[in-house]
Amino acid sequence: MGNFLGAAFGYPTAIYTALLGLVLFYWILALVGVVDFESGGIDLDLQADTSVDDLGALAGFIVAFGLSGVPFSVVVSLLVLIGWTLSCLAGEWLLPLVPTLPLQWLAGTLVLVGSFALALPATAVALRPMRRMFVTHRAASNASLVGQRCTVTTSSVTPTFGQAAVARRGADIQIDVGAAEPNALTRGATARIIDYDPATQRYAIEAEA
């Protein structure tokens, strides 16, 4: 246990440990509905003739390493988790073999960079089975849902924030929603979808009477 804690909170894994703490805090906020984990994503739906040069640097990086097709928050979370795991293992089993402190710092820096480099392809592999869920979500996110009922899944709904679940065969679909204020829409409330804005890809909803 001592070796594990020393590796987790020593250099270089302490950097990943801090990032992992931020990731866990973010997902706690997402779980209670304070943040929308999909709204902060980068839309990378590309046409076949679109080149990486036409994208921003970050988007191009994501496409080049096969990290597209899921919300950006999921990509970052997996990168941090896998990088932390690799760095922690190296810190527990390899770095203690390095004899002097200067060499340990040098080796730690190499572990930091190497664990991130290895985490990139590992994350890309881990994301492959997840893409189906989000492709299904995007395919159903259109005006055909207008008029249907949905169930609010966030703690509140504002004109620019909110999520709701639409019952479909097999599994519910999570959609981004908004509503005029004031309203009584809280988690678990039933609402009706009244409009769809293709510019923001957000549905307007109102509480059912």
Coordinates of N, CA and C in Angstrom, one line a residue:
M1 N 0.8 -1.2 0.0 CA 0.0 0.0 0.0 C 0.9 1.3 0.0
G2 N 2.0 1.2 0.8 CA 2.8 2.4 0.9 C 3.5 2.7 -0.5
N3 N 3.9 1.6 -1.2 CA 4.5 1.8 -2.5 C 3.5 2.4 -3.5
F4 N 2.2 2.0 -3.4 CA 1.2 2.5 -4.3 C 0.9 4.0 -4.0
L5 N 0.8 4.3 -2.8 CA 0.5 5.7 -2.4 C 1.7 6.6 -2.8
G6 N 2.9 6.1 -2.6 CA 4.1 6.9 -2.9 C 4.1 7.1 -4.4
A7 N 3.7 6.1 -5.2 CA 3.7 6.2 -6.7 C 2.6 7.1 -7.1
A8 N 1.4 7.0 -6.5 CA 0.3 7.8 -6.9 C 0.5 9.3 -6.6
F9 N 1.2 9.6 -5.5 CA 1.3 11.0 -5.1 C 2.8 11.6 -5.3
G10 N 3.6 10.8 -6.0 CA 4.9 11.2 -6.3 C 5.1 11.6 -7.7
Y11 N 6.2 12.2 -8.1 CA 6.4 12.6 -9.4 C 6.8 11.4 -10.3
P12 N 6.1 11.2 -11.5 CA 5.3 12.2 -12.2 C 3.8 11.9 -12.0
T13 N 3.4 10.8 -11.3 CA 2.0 10.4 -11.3 C 1.2 11.4 -10.6
A14 N 1.8 12.2 -9.7 CA 1.0 13.2 -9.0 C 0.3 14.2 -9.9
I15 N 0.9 14.4 -11.1 CA 0.2 15.3 -12.1 C -1.1 14.6 -12.6
Y16 N -1.0 13.3 -12.9 CA -2.2 12.6 -13.4 C -3.2 12.5 -12.2
T17 N -2.7 12.3 -11.0 CA -3.6 12.2 -9.9 C -4.4 13.4 -9.7
A18 N -3.8 14.6 -9.9 CA -4.5 15.9 -9.8 C -5.6 16.0 -10.9
L19 N -5.2 15.6 -12.1 CA -6.1 15.6 -13.2 C -7.2 14.6 -13.0
L20 N -6.9 13.5 -12.5 CA -8.0 12.5 -12.2 C -9.0 13.0 -11.2
G21 N -8.5 13.7 -10.2 CA -9.4 14.4 -9.2 C -10.3 15.3 -9.9
L22 N -9.8 16.1 -10.8 CA -10.7 17.1 -11.5 C -11.7 16.4 -12.4
V23 N -11.3 15.3 -13.0 CA -12.2 14.5 -13.8 C -13.3 13.9 -13.0
L24 N -12.9 13.3 -11.8 CA -14.0 12.8 -10.9 C -14.9 13.8 -10.4
F25 N -14.4 15.0 -10.1 CA -15.3 16.1 -9.7 C -16.2 16.5 -10.8
Y26 N -15.7 16.6 -12.0 CA -16.6 16.9 -13.2 C -17.7 15.9 -13.3
W27 N -17.4 14.6 -13.2 CA -18.4 13.6 -13.4 C -19.4 13.6 -12.3
I28 N -19.0 14.0 -11.1 CA -20.0 14.1 -10.0 C -20.9 15.2 -10.3
L29 N -20.4 16.3 -10.8 CA -21.3 17.4 -11.2 C -22.3 17.0 -12.3
A30 N -21.7 16.2 -13.3 CA -22.6 15.7 -14.4 C -23.7 14.8 -13.9
L31 N -23.3 14.0 -12.9 CA -24.2 13.0 -12.3 C -25.4 13.7 -11.6
V32 N -25.1 14.8 -10.9 CA -26.2 15.5 -10.2 C -26.9 16.5 -11.1
G33 N -26.5 16.6 -12.4 CA -27.1 17.5 -13.4 C -26.7 18.9 -13.4
V34 N -25.6 19.2 -12.7 CA -25.1 20.6 -12.7 C -24.5 21.0 -14.1
V35 N -23.8 20.0 -14.7 CA -23.2 20.3 -16.0 C -23.7 19.2 -17.0
D36 N -23.7 19.6 -18.3 CA -24.2 18.8 -19.3 C -22.9 18.2 -20.0
F37 N -22.7 16.9 -19.8 CA -21.4 16.3 -20.3 C -21.3 16.2 -21.8
E38 N -22.4 16.4 -22.5 CA -22.3 16.4 -24.0 C -22.2 17.7 -24.6
S39 N -22.7 18.8 -23.9 CA -22.7 20.1 -24.5 C -21.4 20.7 -24.7
G40 N -20.4 20.2 -23.9 CA -19.0 20.7 -24.1 C -18.2 20.0 -25.1
G41 N -18.8 19.1 -25.9 CA -18.1 18.3 -26.8 C -17.7 19.1 -28.1
I42 N -16.8 18.5 -28.8 CA -16.4 19.1 -30.1 C -17.1 18.3 -31.2
D43 N -17.8 19.0 -32.0 CA -18.6 18.3 -33.1 C -17.6 18.0 -34.2
L44 N -17.3 16.7 -34.5 CA -16.4 16.3 -35.5 C -17.0 15.5 -36.5
D45 N -18.3 15.7 -36.9 CA -18.9 15.0 -37.9 C -18.4 15.5 -39.2
L46 N -17.6 14.7 -39.9 CA -16.9 15.2 -41.1 C -17.4 14.6 -42.4
Q47 N -17.4 15.4 -43.4 CA -17.8 14.8 -44.7 C -16.6 14.0 -45.2
A48 N -16.8 13.2 -46.2 CA -15.7 12.3 -46.7 C -14.5 13.1 -47.3
D49 N -14.8 14.3 -47.9 CA -13.8 15.1 -48.5 C -13.2 16.1 -47.6
T50 N -13.5 16.1 -46.3 CA -13.0 17.1 -45.4 C -11.6 16.6 -44.9
S51 N -10.6 17.5 -45.0 CA -9.3 17.2 -44.5 C -9.0 17.7 -43.1
V52 N -8.0 17.1 -42.5 CA -7.7 17.5 -41.1 C -7.2 19.0 -41.1
D53 N -6.6 19.4 -42.2 CA -6.1 20.8 -42.3 C -7.2 21.8 -42.2
D54 N -8.5 21.4 -42.5 CA -9.6 22.4 -42.4 C -10.1 22.5 -41.0
L55 N -9.6 21.7 -40.1 CA -10.1 21.8 -38.7 C -9.1 22.6 -37.8
G56 N -9.6 22.9 -36.7 CA -8.7 23.5 -35.7 C -7.6 22.5 -35.3
A57 N -6.6 23.0 -34.6 CA -5.5 22.2 -34.2 C -5.9 21.1 -33.3
L58 N -6.8 21.4 -32.3 CA -7.3 20.4 -31.4 C -8.2 19.4 -32.0
A59 N -9.1 19.8 -32.9 CA -9.9 18.9 -33.6 C -9.1 18.0 -34.5
G60 N -8.1 18.6 -35.2 CA -7.2 17.8 -36.0 C -6.5 16.7 -35.3
F61 N -6.0 17.1 -34.1 CA -5.3 16.1 -33.2 C -6.3 15.0 -32.8
I62 N -7.5 15.3 -32.5 CA -8.5 14.3 -32.1 C -8.8 13.3 -33.2
V63 N -9.0 13.9 -34.4 CA -9.3 13.0 -35.6 C -8.1 12.1 -35.9
A64 N -6.9 12.7 -35.9 CA -5.7 12.0 -36.3 C -5.4 10.8 -35.4
F65 N -5.8 10.9 -34.1 CA -5.5 9.8 -33.2 C -6.8 8.9 -33.0
G66 N -7.8 9.1 -33.8 CA -9.0 8.3 -33.7 C -9.8 8.5 -32.4
L67 N -9.8 9.7 -31.9 CA -10.5 10.0 -30.7 C -11.8 10.7 -30.9
S68 N -12.3 10.8 -32.1 CA -13.6 11.5 -32.4 C -14.8 10.5 -32.3
G69 N -16.0 11.1 -32.4 CA -17.2 10.3 -32.3 C -17.8 10.1 -31.0
V70 N -17.2 10.7 -29.9 CA -17.8 10.7 -28.6 C -17.6 12.1 -28.0
P71 N -18.4 12.4 -26.9 CA -18.1 13.7 -26.3 C -16.7 13.9 -25.8
F72 N -16.2 15.1 -25.9 CA -14.8 15.5 -25.6 C -14.6 15.1 -24.1
S73 N -15.5 15.3 -23.3 CA -15.3 15.0 -21.9 C -15.0 13.5 -21.6
V74 N -15.6 12.6 -22.5 CA -15.3 11.2 -22.3 C -13.9 10.9 -22.8
V75 N -13.5 11.6 -23.9 CA -12.1 11.4 -24.4 C -11.1 11.8 -23.3
V76 N -11.3 13.0 -22.7 CA -10.3 13.5 -21.7 C -10.3 12.5 -20.5
S77 N -11.5 12.1 -20.1 CA -11.6 11.2 -18.9 C -10.8 9.9 -19.1
L78 N -11.0 9.3 -20.3 CA -10.2 8.1 -20.6 C -8.7 8.3 -20.7
L79 N -8.4 9.4 -21.4 CA -6.9 9.7 -21.5 C -6.3 9.8 -20.1
V80 N -6.9 10.6 -19.2 CA -6.4 10.8 -17.9 C -6.3 9.5 -17.1
L81 N -7.4 8.7 -17.2 CA -7.4 7.4 -16.4 C -6.4 6.4 -16.9
I82 N -6.2 6.3 -18.2 CA -5.3 5.3 -18.7 C -3.8 5.9 -18.5
G83 N -3.6 7.2 -18.7 CA -2.3 7.7 -18.4 C -1.9 7.6 -16.9
W84 N -2.9 7.8 -16.0 CA -2.6 7.7 -14.6 C -2.3 6.2 -14.3
T85 N -3.0 5.3 -14.8 CA -2.7 3.9 -14.6 C -1.3 3.5 -15.0
L86 N -0.9 3.9 -16.2 CA 0.4 3.5 -16.8 C 1.5 4.2 -15.9
S87 N 1.3 5.5 -15.6 CA 2.3 6.2 -14.9 C 2.4 5.6 -13.4
C88 N 1.3 5.3 -12.8 CA 1.4 4.7 -11.5 C 2.1 3.4 -11.5
L89 N 1.8 2.5 -12.4 CA 2.5 1.3 -12.5 C 4.0 1.4 -12.7
A90 N 4.4 2.4 -13.5 CA 5.8 2.7 -13.8 C 6.4 3.2 -12.5
G91 N 5.7 4.1 -11.8 CA 6.2 4.7 -10.6 C 6.4 3.7 -9.5
E92 N 5.5 2.7 -9.5 CA 5.6 1.7 -8.4 C 6.7 0.6 -8.7
W93 N 6.9 0.3 -10.0 CA 7.7 -0.9 -10.3 C 9.0 -0.5 -10.9
L94 N 9.1 0.6 -11.7 CA 10.3 0.9 -12.5 C 11.1 2.0 -11.9
L95 N 10.5 3.1 -11.4 CA 11.3 4.2 -10.9 C 12.1 3.9 -9.7
P96 N 11.6 3.1 -8.8 CA 12.5 2.7 -7.6 C 13.8 2.1 -8.0
L97 N 13.9 1.6 -9.2 CA 15.1 0.9 -9.6 C 16.2 2.0 -10.1
V98 N 15.7 3.2 -10.3 CA 16.7 4.3 -10.7 C 17.5 4.7 -9.5
P99 N 18.8 4.8 -9.6 CA 19.7 5.0 -8.4 C 19.7 6.3 -7.8
T100 N 19.8 7.4 -8.6 CA 20.0 8.7 -8.0 C 18.8 9.6 -8.3
L101 N 18.7 10.7 -7.4 CA 17.6 11.6 -7.5 C 17.5 12.3 -8.9
P102 N 18.6 12.9 -9.4 CA 18.5 13.5 -10.8 C 18.1 12.5 -11.8
L103 N 18.5 11.3 -11.8 CA 18.1 10.3 -12.8 C 16.7 9.9 -12.6
Q104 N 16.2 10.0 -11.3 CA 14.8 9.7 -11.0 C 13.9 10.7 -11.6
W105 N 14.3 12.0 -11.5 CA 13.5 13.1 -12.1 C 13.5 13.0 -13.6
L106 N 14.6 12.6 -14.2 CA 14.7 12.4 -15.7 C 13.8 11.3 -16.1
A107 N 13.9 10.2 -15.4 CA 13.1 9.0 -15.7 C 11.7 9.3 -15.5
G108 N 11.3 10.1 -14.4 CA 9.9 10.4 -14.2 C 9.4 11.2 -15.3
T109 N 10.2 12.2 -15.9 CA 9.7 13.0 -17.0 C 9.5 12.1 -18.2
L110 N 10.3 11.1 -18.4 CA 10.1 10.2 -19.6 C 8.9 9.3 -19.3
V111 N 8.6 8.9 -18.1 CA 7.4 8.2 -17.8 C 6.2 9.1 -18.0
L112 N 6.2 10.3 -17.7 CA 5.1 11.2 -17.9 C 4.8 11.3 -19.3
V113 N 5.8 11.6 -20.2 CA 5.5 11.7 -21.6 C 5.2 10.3 -22.2
G114 N 5.9 9.3 -21.8 CA 5.6 8.0 -22.4 C 4.2 7.4 -22.0
S115 N 3.8 7.7 -20.8 CA 2.4 7.2 -20.4 C 1.3 7.9 -21.2
F116 N 1.5 9.2 -21.5 CA 0.6 9.9 -22.3 C 0.6 9.4 -23.7
A117 N 1.8 9.2 -24.3 CA 1.9 8.7 -25.6 C 1.2 7.3 -25.8
L118 N 1.4 6.4 -24.8 CA 0.8 5.1 -24.8 C -0.7 5.2 -24.6
A119 N -1.2 6.2 -23.8 CA -2.6 6.4 -23.5 C -3.4 6.8 -24.7
L120 N -2.8 7.4 -25.7 CA -3.5 7.9 -26.9 C -4.1 6.7 -27.7
P121 N -3.2 5.7 -28.1 CA -3.8 4.6 -28.9 C -4.7 3.7 -28.0
A122 N -4.4 3.6 -26.7 CA -5.2 2.8 -25.8 C -6.6 3.4 -25.7
T123 N -6.7 4.7 -25.6 CA -7.9 5.4 -25.5 C -8.7 5.3 -26.8
A124 N -8.1 5.4 -27.9 CA -8.7 5.2 -29.2 C -9.4 3.8 -29.3
V125 N -8.7 2.8 -28.8 CA -9.3 1.4 -28.8 C -10.5 1.3 -27.9
A126 N -10.3 2.0 -26.7 CA -11.4 1.9 -25.7 C -12.7 2.6 -26.2
L127 N -12.5 3.6 -27.1 CA -13.6 4.4 -27.5 C -14.4 3.8 -28.6
R128 N -13.8 2.8 -29.3 CA -14.5 2.2 -30.5 C -15.9 1.6 -30.1
P129 N -16.0 0.8 -29.1 CA -17.4 0.3 -28.8 C -18.4 1.4 -28.3
M130 N -17.8 2.5 -27.9 CA -18.7 3.6 -27.3 C -19.4 4.4 -28.4
R131 N -18.7 4.4 -29.6 CA -19.2 5.3 -30.7 C -20.6 5.0 -31.1
R132 N -21.0 3.7 -31.0 CA -22.3 3.3 -31.5 C -23.4 4.0 -30.7
M133 N -23.2 4.2 -29.4 CA -24.2 4.8 -28.5 C -24.4 6.3 -29.0
F134 N -23.3 7.0 -29.3 CA -23.5 8.4 -29.6 C -23.9 8.6 -31.1
V135 N -23.6 7.6 -31.9 CA -24.1 7.7 -33.3 C -25.6 7.5 -33.3
T136 N -26.1 6.6 -32.5 CA -27.5 6.4 -32.4 C -28.2 7.6 -31.9
H137 N -27.6 8.3 -30.9 CA -28.1 9.5 -30.3 C -28.2 10.6 -31.4
R138 N -27.1 10.8 -32.2 CA -27.1 11.9 -33.1 C -28.1 11.6 -34.3
A139 N -28.2 10.3 -34.7 CA -29.1 9.9 -35.8 C -30.6 10.2 -35.4
A140 N -30.9 10.1 -34.1 CA -32.3 10.3 -33.7 C -32.6 11.8 -33.3
S141 N -31.5 12.6 -33.2 CA -31.6 14.0 -32.8 C -32.0 14.9 -34.0
N142 N -33.3 14.9 -34.3 CA -33.8 15.7 -35.3 C -35.3 16.1 -35.0
A143 N -35.8 16.8 -36.0 CA -37.2 17.3 -35.7 C -38.2 16.3 -35.6
S144 N -37.9 15.0 -35.9 CA -38.9 13.9 -35.8 C -39.4 13.7 -34.4
L145 N -38.6 14.2 -33.4 CA -39.0 14.0 -32.0 C -39.9 15.0 -31.5
V146 N -40.2 16.1 -32.3 CA -41.1 17.1 -31.9 C -42.5 16.6 -31.7
G147 N -43.1 16.9 -30.6 CA -44.4 16.4 -30.2 C -44.4 15.2 -29.3
Q148 N -43.2 14.6 -29.1 CA -43.1 13.5 -28.2 C -42.9 13.9 -26.7
R149 N -43.1 13.0 -25.8 CA -42.9 13.2 -24.4 C -41.4 12.9 -24.1
C150 N -40.9 13.6 -23.1 CA -39.6 13.3 -22.6 C -39.6 13.5 -21.1
T151 N -38.5 13.0 -20.5 CA -38.4 13.0 -19.0 C -37.1 13.8 -18.7
V152 N -37.2 14.9 -18.0 CA -36.0 15.7 -17.6 C -35.0 14.9 -16.8
T153 N -33.7 15.0 -17.1 CA -32.7 14.2 -16.4 C -31.7 15.1 -15.7
T154 N -31.8 16.5 -15.8 CA -31.0 17.4 -15.1 C -31.8 18.1 -14.0
S155 N -31.0 18.7 -13.1 CA -31.7 19.3 -11.9 C -32.5 20.5 -12.3
S156 N -32.3 21.1 -13.4 CA -33.1 22.2 -13.9 C -33.0 22.4 -15.4
V157 N -33.8 23.2 -16.0 CA -33.8 23.4 -17.4 C -33.9 24.9 -17.7
T158 N -32.9 25.5 -18.4 CA -32.9 26.9 -18.8 C -33.0 27.0 -20.3
P159 N -33.0 28.2 -20.8 CA -33.0 28.3 -22.3 C -31.8 27.7 -23.0
T160 N -30.7 27.6 -22.2 CA -29.4 27.1 -22.8 C -28.8 25.9 -22.1
F161 N -29.5 25.3 -21.2 CA -29.0 24.2 -20.5 C -30.1 23.2 -20.1
G162 N -29.8 21.9 -20.2 CA -30.8 20.9 -19.8 C -30.6 19.6 -20.7
Q163 N -31.0 18.5 -20.1 CA -31.1 17.3 -20.8 C -32.3 16.5 -20.5
A164 N -32.8 15.7 -21.4 CA -34.0 14.9 -21.1 C -33.9 13.6 -21.9
A165 N -34.6 12.6 -21.4 CA -34.6 11.2 -22.0 C -35.9 11.0 -22.8
V166 N -35.8 10.5 -24.0 CA -37.0 10.2 -24.8 C -37.0 8.7 -24.9
A167 N -38.2 8.1 -24.5 CA -38.3 6.7 -24.5 C -38.3 6.1 -26.0
R168 N -37.5 5.2 -26.3 CA -37.4 4.6 -27.6 C -37.3 3.1 -27.4
R169 N -37.6 2.3 -28.4 CA -37.4 0.9 -28.3 C -35.9 0.5 -28.1
G170 N -35.7 -0.3 -27.0 CA -34.3 -0.7 -26.7 C -33.7 0.1 -25.6
A171 N -33.6 1.5 -25.8 CA -33.0 2.3 -24.8 C -33.5 3.7 -25.0
D172 N -33.5 4.5 -23.9 CA -33.8 5.9 -24.0 C -32.8 6.7 -24.7
I173 N -33.2 7.8 -25.3 CA -32.3 8.7 -26.0 C -32.1 9.9 -25.2
Q174 N -30.9 10.3 -24.9 CA -30.6 11.5 -24.2 C -30.5 12.7 -25.2
I175 N -31.2 13.7 -25.0 CA -31.2 14.9 -25.9 C -31.0 16.2 -25.1
D176 N -30.4 17.2 -25.8 CA -30.2 18.5 -25.2 C -31.5 19.3 -25.3
V177 N -31.9 19.9 -24.2 CA -33.2 20.6 -24.2 C -33.0 22.0 -23.6
G178 N -34.0 22.8 -23.8 CA -34.0 24.1 -23.2 C -35.5 24.5 -23.0
A179 N -35.7 25.4 -22.1 CA -37.1 25.9 -21.9 C -37.1 27.3 -21.4
A180 N -38.2 28.0 -21.7 CA -38.3 29.4 -21.2 C -38.4 29.4 -19.7
E181 N -37.9 30.5 -19.1 CA -38.0 30.6 -17.7 C -39.0 31.7 -17.3
P182 N -39.6 31.6 -16.1 CA -39.5 30.6 -15.1 C -40.3 29.3 -15.6
N183 N -39.8 28.2 -15.0 CA -40.5 26.9 -15.3 C -40.3 26.0 -14.1
A184 N -41.1 24.9 -14.1 CA -41.1 24.0 -12.9 C -40.4 22.7 -13.4
L185 N -39.5 22.7 -14.4 CA -38.9 21.5 -14.9 C -37.7 21.2 -14.1
T186 N -37.8 20.1 -13.4 CA -36.7 19.5 -12.6 C -36.5 18.1 -12.9
R187 N -35.5 17.4 -12.3 CA -35.2 16.0 -12.6 C -36.5 15.2 -12.4
G188 N -36.8 14.4 -13.4 CA -38.0 13.5 -13.3 C -39.3 14.0 -13.8
A189 N -39.3 15.3 -14.1 CA -40.5 16.0 -14.7 C -40.8 15.5 -16.1
T190 N -42.1 15.4 -16.4 CA -42.5 15.0 -17.8 C -42.8 16.3 -18.6
A191 N -42.2 16.3 -19.8 CA -42.4 17.5 -20.6 C -42.7 17.1 -22.0
R192 N -43.2 18.0 -22.8 CA -43.5 17.8 -24.2 C -42.5 18.6 -25.1
I193 N -41.9 17.9 -26.1 CA -41.0 18.6 -27.0 C -41.8 19.4 -28.0
I194 N -41.6 20.7 -28.1 CA -42.4 21.6 -28.9 C -41.7 22.2 -30.1
D195 N -40.3 22.1 -30.1 CA -39.6 22.6 -31.2 C -38.2 22.1 -31.3
Y196 N -37.5 22.3 -32.4 CA -36.1 21.9 -32.5 C -35.3 22.9 -33.3
D197 N -34.2 23.3 -32.7 CA -33.3 24.4 -33.3 C -32.1 23.7 -33.9
P198 N -32.0 23.5 -35.2 CA -30.9 22.9 -35.8 C -29.6 23.6 -35.6
A199 N -29.6 24.9 -35.4 CA -28.4 25.7 -35.2 C -27.7 25.3 -33.9
T200 N -28.5 25.1 -32.8 CA -27.9 24.8 -31.5 C -28.1 23.3 -31.2
Q201 N -28.8 22.6 -32.1 CA -29.1 21.1 -31.9 C -29.7 20.9 -30.5
R202 N -30.6 21.8 -30.2 CA -31.3 21.8 -28.9 C -32.8 21.8 -29.1
Y203 N -33.5 21.0 -28.3 CA -35.0 20.9 -28.3 C -35.6 21.9 -27.3
A204 N -36.7 22.6 -27.7 CA -37.5 23.4 -26.8 C -38.5 22.5 -26.2
I205 N -38.7 22.5 -24.9 CA -39.7 21.7 -24.2 C -40.5 22.6 -23.3
E206 N -41.7 22.1 -22.9 CA -42.5 22.7 -22.0 C -43.2 21.7 -21.1
A207 N -43.5 22.1 -19.8 CA -44.1 21.1 -18.9 C -45.5 20.7 -19.4
E208 N -45.8 19.5 -19.2 CA -47.1 19.0 -19.5 C -48.1 19.5 -18.4
A209 N -49.2 19.8 -18.8 CA -50.3 20.3 -17.9 C -50.7 19.1 -17.0

